[in-house]
């Protein structure tokens, strides 16, 4: 493989750091994180090795879904700052060679967006900006679809005796992509932000824009998906946005594709399709979940390696991530957040940063933040968690089990304030934040790790540096080598160089049954030499020359 062919795409080598603004850093001490807070932490991010910041939405919003319900795409949520702050953030970050990527939420707006108010009131031609349908008789919705938040998708409007569609919350009405004017509005929004100097977009639920028919749905758990997931016209819209807007800027896009399979993902993101650059898919985070991501089953490293292999080899380039604002903390999910907290967080870092693709780290991941420690649902803020609880109640699932599952998977696990230090509110704010701070901020915080060469944070910095220095880690092919239910071994190969990542996902010592050898590149136990026995949650990367005698199998 010729490495130079990749180098024109600068975003392939970047470490992208996702910020959930309201939970990152509160500069004005009102309990909600803000843009000025982000600016104050730019040097920290630079030092970590970050090249791009993806900001979860900062636009004007009534915050029914923490900003994923936008009421004005050209304005900033006053709780988070002002347009001047945003301009300053883009400029200051640029000085540090950090690009800003915005969240582009265009499947829906807020019901408080001016377009929707006009649509509801049938002003000018705004009615057609959204999806309105007659019901099927008295009190009966237009079809049987269910929402991504496990709820209704149709909201009745008395004045017009029609329903509007919302695949998410009822305060998030879906835009109508049959309407050319909607697409023109989206292009205008994209140009506005690109002209302000941002380097790309993370595109929210980008594979469900076009609703092809409105017949009843069959699927489970989300009924109706087959009528709007990855439709041809959706692909056409993405190609047009690319051609008309994105191709005129030096930028990149990462699309969030819901319920996507590999074949659909290829259509959305392979380079020759000229749609999106990379994709967020979910398979690799659900190997220990049934049907819904709220129902757990036993973790299995072999299964995880199979899923990783499928996607690593199936796409030309991956978006590699293990956490975001919708997922539980990875150390509490695939790691172990008790006695092996630090070691298992390092193991996950080792796995992630030796995979092939653009790397995405979520705020707090680099210091090993864990799932929250709340004791009741009253402490939660996320609408999805409340809906899931209601749904499970309807299915007669007893309260303790409901709480157990919500604790495991609630999106609020990732939304507690960033733990900067051990002070009362974790150095996030001086007053009680909008959502509780995890009590473990006394032990797990940035200040205690930043100058400790053996901390998790330092380990992230080392791995990031290793990647920067190695074409094999950046561009080498991914090869699956060995796994069983606890162990995982994979390789990255470029010309004659091979890097092997060996991981033990269990709290017992285990032996790798392969005759592998090589020079130690990094180890979460500070080993100088590789021996085939891995301690609990041990991770080690070894390097070798394929011309030397190395044997490895494929699973
Ligand atoms: O998430 C899309 C999505 O499908 C979510 O439902 C997610 O998969 C689910 O919450 C996991 O349980 C995006 C955003 O990331 C999310 O925060 C928003 O709530 C949603 O879109 C609506 O904009």
XYZ file of C-alpha atoms and ligand atoms in Angstrom:
578
model
C 0.000 0.000 0.000
C 1.255 3.454 -0.879
C 0.977 5.578 2.242
C 1.405 8.849 0.363
C -1.954 8.442 -1.334
C -3.628 9.020 2.019
C -1.740 12.098 3.050
C -3.873 14.604 1.200
C -6.673 13.906 3.641
C -5.392 15.695 6.703
C -8.362 14.667 8.852
C -7.317 11.019 8.741
C -4.436 11.716 11.090
C -6.266 13.913 13.550
C -7.356 13.111 17.067
C -10.885 14.458 17.372
C -12.044 15.358 20.867
C -15.784 15.532 21.438
C -17.049 18.201 23.805
C -20.520 18.145 25.310
C -20.504 21.872 26.045
C -22.901 22.026 28.965
C -20.810 19.488 30.891
C -17.261 20.512 30.032
C -16.264 23.698 31.838
C -18.421 26.412 33.399
C -16.605 29.767 33.159
C -19.373 31.999 34.539
C -20.399 29.689 37.353
C -24.073 29.353 36.543
C -23.922 25.553 36.700
C -23.834 25.046 32.910
C -20.669 24.632 30.890
C -20.012 27.221 28.196
C -17.924 28.254 25.217
C -15.673 30.531 27.275
C -14.963 27.490 29.458
C -13.908 25.548 26.375
C -11.588 28.382 25.314
C -9.933 28.304 28.733
C -9.125 24.606 28.300
C -7.683 24.780 24.781
C -4.071 24.550 25.999
C -4.951 21.339 27.827
C -6.426 19.843 24.665
C -3.414 20.940 22.646
C -1.143 19.246 25.136
C -3.178 16.050 24.866
C -2.569 15.980 21.107
C -6.027 16.998 19.922
C -6.304 18.303 16.340
C -10.061 18.782 15.977
C -12.823 19.524 18.486
C -16.310 18.270 17.707
C -18.798 20.409 19.584
C -22.155 18.893 20.396
C -24.773 21.525 19.479
C -24.269 25.059 20.769
C -27.006 26.675 18.661
C -30.045 28.447 20.100
C -32.305 25.787 21.583
C -35.002 25.304 24.220
C -32.927 22.277 25.298
C -35.595 19.585 25.239
C -32.793 17.276 24.070
C -29.788 19.321 25.253
C -29.376 21.279 22.043
C -30.290 18.532 19.550
C -33.492 20.550 19.139
C -32.351 23.710 17.364
C -34.475 26.852 17.272
C -31.973 29.031 15.355
C -29.012 27.682 13.394
C -27.482 31.162 13.133
C -27.404 31.927 16.825
C -25.813 30.544 19.982
C -27.659 29.262 23.027
C -27.272 32.140 25.548
C -26.683 29.578 28.325
C -23.529 28.554 26.472
C -22.322 31.950 25.292
C -22.609 34.283 22.320
C -21.672 34.390 18.658
C -18.647 36.477 19.680
C -17.526 33.664 21.978
C -17.944 31.216 19.126
C -15.879 33.368 16.763
C -13.237 33.655 19.451
C -13.216 29.890 19.983
C -12.707 29.222 16.275
C -9.882 31.782 16.104
C -8.106 30.771 19.301
C -8.305 27.100 18.426
C -6.932 27.802 14.974
C -3.908 29.489 16.503
C -3.190 26.192 18.232
C -3.781 24.280 15.002
C -7.049 22.864 16.315
C -10.068 22.856 14.011
C -13.668 23.164 15.204
C -16.285 20.761 13.920
C -19.965 21.581 14.433
C -22.854 19.211 14.980
C -25.237 19.477 12.046
C -28.691 18.428 13.204
C -30.876 18.587 10.116
C -33.293 15.689 10.357
C -35.380 17.821 12.688
C -35.508 21.259 14.300
C -37.035 22.407 17.556
C -40.792 22.950 17.531
C -39.825 26.457 18.667
C -37.943 27.137 15.430
C -39.559 29.973 13.457
C -40.061 27.605 10.496
C -42.157 25.318 12.629
C -44.243 28.109 14.137
C -44.975 29.264 10.604
C -45.611 25.716 9.493
C -48.064 25.100 12.295
C -49.857 28.338 11.456
C -49.745 27.635 7.714
C -47.911 30.873 6.978
C -46.567 31.309 3.424
C -45.249 28.000 2.163
C -43.781 26.879 5.492
C -46.428 24.199 5.993
C -44.451 22.031 3.660
C -41.171 22.409 5.602
C -42.359 19.649 7.929
C -44.292 16.407 7.554
C -48.018 16.773 8.220
C -50.559 13.984 7.747
C -54.226 13.336 8.463
C -55.001 10.727 11.112
C -56.784 7.456 10.367
C -60.098 8.127 11.995
C -60.862 9.486 15.422
C -57.759 9.807 17.582
C -55.820 7.366 15.418
C -52.348 8.409 14.264
C -51.456 8.241 10.530
C -49.454 5.009 11.031
C -48.000 2.698 13.685
C -44.379 3.890 13.665
C -42.459 4.205 16.937
C -39.815 6.796 17.769
C -36.104 6.393 18.532
C -36.980 7.473 22.052
C -39.415 4.525 22.306
C -42.480 6.712 22.086
C -45.071 8.021 19.617
C -43.854 9.585 16.360
C -47.011 11.588 15.573
C -48.163 14.637 17.498
C -51.710 15.880 16.976
C -52.348 19.525 16.158
C -55.879 20.671 17.052
C -56.016 23.741 14.869
C -55.423 21.845 11.620
C -56.681 18.417 12.709
C -53.405 16.972 11.389
C -50.418 15.251 12.911
C -46.733 16.117 12.474
C -43.983 13.521 12.391
C -41.149 13.409 14.934
C -38.791 10.430 14.872
C -37.342 11.702 18.155
C -39.062 13.836 20.812
C -42.282 15.702 20.065
C -40.295 18.913 20.450
C -38.146 17.732 17.499
C -40.396 17.793 14.406
C -38.856 16.167 11.294
C -38.074 18.377 8.323
C -39.555 17.468 4.961
C -36.807 16.513 2.513
C -39.249 16.285 -0.377
C -39.173 20.071 -0.228
C -36.310 21.676 -2.199
C -36.567 24.761 -0.008
C -35.564 22.757 3.057
C -32.442 21.558 1.271
C -31.630 25.134 0.217
C -31.941 26.227 3.867
C -29.564 23.456 4.939
C -27.007 24.496 2.326
C -27.209 28.061 3.573
C -26.609 26.967 7.175
C -23.610 24.870 6.148
C -22.042 27.728 4.165
C -22.595 30.135 7.036
C -20.577 27.975 9.433
C -17.916 26.931 6.954
C -17.398 30.603 6.099
C -16.888 31.239 9.793
C -13.917 28.896 9.614
C -15.077 25.553 10.967
C -13.414 22.431 9.539
C -16.363 20.093 9.224
C -19.618 18.671 10.454
C -20.707 15.708 12.496
C -24.053 14.977 10.849
C -26.741 13.828 13.247
C -28.893 10.801 12.267
C -27.973 11.432 8.662
C -29.374 8.236 7.120
C -33.038 8.822 7.990
C -33.748 12.139 6.280
C -36.012 10.850 3.531
C -39.291 9.204 4.436
C -40.233 7.269 1.338
C -43.657 5.970 2.266
C -45.885 6.266 5.305
C -47.228 2.732 5.436
C -47.369 0.864 8.715
C -44.028 -0.504 9.848
C -43.062 -4.045 10.797
C -39.691 -3.753 12.481
C -38.769 -4.112 16.126
C -37.947 -2.287 18.383
C -38.282 0.709 16.051
C -41.357 0.253 13.882
C -41.275 1.965 10.513
C -37.510 2.097 9.997
C -37.764 0.215 6.702
C -39.681 3.155 5.226
C -37.016 5.766 5.847
C -33.599 4.245 6.545
C -30.885 4.832 3.909
C -33.192 5.594 0.994
C -31.793 6.406 -2.441
C -32.998 10.004 -2.271
C -31.168 10.369 1.031
C -27.959 9.364 -0.781
C -28.704 11.862 -3.519
C -29.142 14.661 -0.975
C -25.781 13.828 0.581
C -24.107 13.851 -2.833
C -25.670 17.220 -3.622
C -24.639 18.751 -0.292
C -21.126 17.528 -0.953
C -20.997 18.868 -4.470
C -22.772 22.167 -3.878
C -21.274 23.063 -0.523
C -18.652 20.855 1.096
C -16.411 20.388 -1.933
C -15.759 24.139 -1.950
C -14.097 24.012 1.460
C -11.190 22.118 2.993
C -13.410 20.237 5.422
C -14.651 16.767 6.319
C -17.858 15.129 7.495
C -18.602 12.305 9.873
C -22.137 11.018 9.647
C -23.975 9.367 12.480
C -25.845 6.516 10.828
C -28.472 4.822 12.951
C -29.127 1.067 12.712
C -26.704 0.927 9.833
C -25.292 -2.280 8.394
C -21.976 -2.573 6.568
C -23.482 -2.533 3.115
C -25.404 0.682 3.836
C -22.363 2.195 5.508
C -20.303 1.587 2.387
C -22.866 3.380 0.287
C -22.825 6.336 2.656
C -19.093 6.698 3.074
C -16.918 4.979 0.471
C -14.820 7.693 -1.236
C -16.073 7.023 -4.772
C -19.665 7.650 -3.648
C -18.801 11.257 -2.718
C -21.287 11.393 0.128
C -19.834 11.428 3.660
C -16.165 11.022 4.587
C -16.576 8.714 7.569
C -19.324 7.170 9.636
C -20.305 6.479 13.196
C -21.874 3.039 13.447
C -22.865 1.243 16.634
C -22.257 -2.505 16.264
C -18.994 -2.524 18.194
C -20.660 -1.002 21.265
C -23.456 -3.526 21.358
C -21.714 -6.902 21.488
C -22.940 -7.258 25.060
C -26.474 -6.032 24.417
C -29.692 -7.679 23.168
C -32.170 -6.067 20.725
C -32.213 -2.755 22.568
C -28.971 -1.338 23.903
C -30.648 -1.253 27.308
C -30.701 -5.033 27.781
C -27.319 -6.457 28.775
C -25.703 -9.816 28.122
C -22.232 -11.180 28.793
C -19.247 -9.515 27.140
C -17.183 -11.640 24.805
C -13.836 -10.487 23.391
C -14.065 -12.850 20.408
C -17.353 -11.318 19.427
C -15.941 -7.823 19.781
C -12.954 -8.705 17.612
C -15.239 -10.164 14.954
C -17.296 -6.971 14.860
C -14.205 -4.765 14.823
C -12.694 -6.845 12.030
C -15.817 -6.633 9.937
C -15.853 -2.838 10.090
C -12.104 -2.262 10.025
C -11.804 -4.342 6.882
C -15.169 -3.484 5.388
C -14.694 0.269 5.075
C -11.795 2.089 3.459
C -11.561 4.372 6.453
C -13.211 4.219 9.879
C -14.318 6.693 12.512
C -12.962 5.000 15.630
C -14.789 5.760 18.859
C -15.821 3.993 22.044
C -17.625 6.800 23.841
C -19.888 9.693 23.041
C -22.678 11.639 24.734
C -25.222 8.860 24.021
C -23.242 5.935 25.419
C -22.230 4.696 28.851
C -18.618 5.289 29.846
C -16.421 2.669 28.207
C -14.406 1.829 31.340
C -17.697 0.878 33.020
C -18.839 -0.958 29.907
C -16.026 -3.038 28.368
C -13.586 -2.288 31.176
C -13.834 -2.733 34.939
C -14.336 0.403 37.004
C -13.441 -1.073 40.419
C -10.044 -2.516 41.339
C -8.890 -2.619 37.726
C -10.209 0.841 36.856
C -6.941 2.355 35.701
C -5.535 -0.759 34.077
C -8.704 -1.539 32.149
C -9.081 2.087 31.030
C -5.535 1.838 29.680
C -6.435 -1.435 27.968
C -9.303 0.240 26.150
C -7.117 3.187 25.193
C -4.587 0.721 23.771
C -7.258 -1.035 21.739
C -8.776 2.181 20.410
C -5.599 4.001 19.482
C -4.109 1.038 17.647
C -7.184 0.648 15.419
C -7.254 2.071 11.918
C -9.183 5.282 11.315
C -9.767 8.810 12.512
C -9.776 8.738 16.289
C -12.561 10.256 18.409
C -12.092 10.699 22.156
C -15.012 11.861 24.277
C -14.459 14.361 27.090
C -13.423 12.622 30.283
C -12.535 9.368 28.537
C -8.865 10.360 28.747
C -9.053 10.536 32.560
C -11.162 7.396 32.897
C -14.477 8.908 33.944
C -16.927 6.167 34.902
C -20.688 5.746 34.756
C -22.591 7.943 37.189
C -23.296 6.964 40.786
C -26.857 8.300 41.018
C -29.243 6.446 43.264
C -32.589 7.289 41.706
C -34.160 8.224 38.410
C -34.964 11.697 39.825
C -31.296 12.530 39.480
C -31.397 11.895 35.716
C -32.074 14.553 33.096
C -32.266 12.632 29.824
C -35.648 12.299 28.107
C -34.614 8.984 26.576
C -34.044 7.439 30.017
C -37.499 8.535 31.176
C -39.127 7.082 28.064
C -37.254 3.803 28.404
C -38.328 3.573 32.035
C -41.959 4.186 31.052
C -41.792 1.597 28.283
C -40.228 -1.035 30.533
C -42.882 -0.319 33.132
C -45.559 -0.996 30.525
C -43.839 -4.324 29.855
C -44.125 -5.137 33.590
C -40.383 -5.062 34.166
C -39.935 -4.583 37.943
C -38.533 -1.269 39.195
C -35.174 -2.580 40.559
C -34.409 -4.254 37.223
C -35.445 -1.139 35.283
C -33.123 0.965 37.378
C -30.299 -1.552 36.987
C -30.571 -1.422 33.201
C -30.963 2.335 33.058
C -27.885 2.724 35.255
C -25.954 0.548 32.836
C -26.957 2.368 29.661
C -28.454 5.793 30.350
C -27.059 8.540 28.183
C -26.614 10.619 31.335
C -23.682 8.356 32.229
C -21.650 10.372 29.755
C -23.184 13.717 30.605
C -22.059 14.317 34.187
C -19.630 17.243 34.510
C -16.011 16.864 33.496
C -13.921 16.090 36.568
C -11.149 18.681 36.587
C -10.144 18.436 40.236
C -11.261 17.148 43.636
C -13.097 20.295 44.766
C -16.800 20.242 45.610
C -18.110 20.341 42.027
C -15.089 18.753 40.451
C -13.618 22.073 39.306
C -16.368 22.234 36.694
C -18.235 25.043 38.439
C -18.409 26.697 41.824
C -22.158 26.127 42.129
C -24.324 23.026 41.874
C -24.312 22.000 38.192
C -27.349 21.218 36.040
C -26.690 17.498 36.589
C -24.887 15.799 39.481
C -21.110 15.432 39.647
C -19.904 11.880 40.175
C -18.658 11.483 43.768
C -15.573 9.694 42.462
C -14.183 13.043 41.229
C -12.252 13.014 44.498
C -10.101 10.218 43.074
C -10.677 10.499 39.325
C -9.827 13.960 38.048
C -7.631 15.723 35.538
C -5.521 17.647 38.058
C -4.302 14.486 39.758
C -3.261 12.937 36.443
C -1.866 15.764 34.389
C 1.660 15.728 35.864
C 1.832 12.061 36.756
C 3.809 10.213 34.068
C 2.103 6.936 34.946
C -1.464 8.236 34.873
C -4.117 7.241 32.361
C -3.994 10.749 30.919
C -0.244 10.430 30.314
C -0.856 7.024 28.764
C -3.335 8.598 26.303
C -0.728 11.238 25.450
C 1.862 8.519 24.841
C -0.459 6.500 22.616
C -1.401 9.596 20.633
C 2.270 10.376 20.140
C 3.002 6.774 19.122
C 0.335 6.997 16.444
C 1.631 10.299 15.181
C 5.082 8.764 14.821
C 4.027 5.557 13.105
C 2.683 5.179 9.588
C 1.873 1.566 10.412
C -0.425 2.572 13.272
C -2.022 5.256 11.118
C -2.286 3.547 7.772
C -1.346 -0.104 8.195
C -3.862 -2.744 7.291
C -5.917 -4.250 10.088
C -5.500 -7.998 10.605
C -7.411 -10.053 13.122
C -5.032 -12.546 14.761
C -6.612 -14.386 17.685
C -9.395 -14.131 20.235
C -11.344 -16.154 22.735
C -13.971 -14.959 25.162
C -11.385 -13.003 27.197
C -8.381 -12.388 24.971
C -7.969 -10.376 21.816
C -5.007 -10.016 19.492
C -4.964 -7.951 16.339
C -2.267 -6.563 14.107
C -1.543 -3.567 11.959
C 0.694 -4.244 9.005
C 2.457 -1.889 6.636
C 5.022 -3.287 4.240
C 7.220 -5.459 6.418
C 6.356 -3.817 9.720
C 3.831 -5.379 12.071
C 2.371 -4.036 15.310
C 0.497 -6.535 17.451
C -2.007 -5.423 20.087
C -2.619 -8.011 22.809
C -5.447 -7.486 25.276
C -6.797 -9.411 28.246
C -10.376 -8.368 28.993
C -10.636 -10.348 32.216
C -9.616 -10.172 35.842
C -7.611 -13.424 35.577
C -4.158 -14.127 34.261
C -4.399 -15.705 30.776
C -2.004 -17.248 28.300
C -1.872 -16.312 24.636
C -1.566 -19.646 22.830
C 0.550 -18.320 19.958
C 4.299 -18.075 19.546
C 4.460 -14.296 19.197
C 7.420 -12.086 19.817
C 8.572 -8.538 19.323
C 9.875 -5.385 20.851
C 7.521 -3.789 23.388
C 6.091 -0.530 22.111
C 3.762 0.251 24.999
C 2.394 -1.692 27.961
C -0.102 -0.781 30.656
C 2.053 -2.701 33.130
C 5.287 -0.997 32.103
C 6.752 -4.237 30.820
C 10.031 -4.192 28.907
C 9.613 -7.647 27.513
C 6.710 -9.597 26.157
C 5.976 -13.031 27.576
C 2.911 -14.923 26.434
C 1.089 -14.627 29.785
C -1.099 -11.580 30.255
C -2.107 -10.390 33.715
C -5.668 -9.211 34.492
C -6.638 -6.432 32.077
C -3.151 -6.304 30.699
C -2.581 -4.606 27.359
C 0.636 -4.683 25.414
C 1.698 -3.661 21.937
C 4.687 -5.329 20.330
C 6.395 -4.551 17.074
C 8.223 -6.824 14.704
C 9.584 -7.198 11.223
C 7.623 -9.566 9.033
C 10.823 -10.665 7.375
C 11.809 -12.075 10.739
C 10.258 -15.353 11.808
C 6.795 -14.376 13.050
C 3.860 -16.677 12.965
C 0.319 -15.569 13.263
C -3.018 -17.153 12.560
C -6.220 -15.673 11.372
C -9.417 -16.390 13.235
O -28.640 10.259 18.298
C -29.277 9.387 17.413
C -29.844 8.184 17.995
O -30.328 7.321 17.317
C -29.970 8.113 19.437
O -31.255 7.709 19.599
C -29.007 7.174 20.020
O -28.656 6.135 19.177
C -29.673 6.612 21.207
O -29.903 7.689 22.054
C -28.861 5.619 21.903
O -29.680 5.097 22.899
C -28.489 11.579 17.900
C -27.799 12.356 18.986
O -26.506 11.845 19.157
C -28.627 12.302 20.223
O -28.009 12.896 21.320
C -29.936 12.983 19.921
O -30.805 12.850 21.001
C -30.618 12.396 18.679
O -29.715 12.202 17.605
C -31.678 13.337 18.174
O -31.106 14.466 17.604
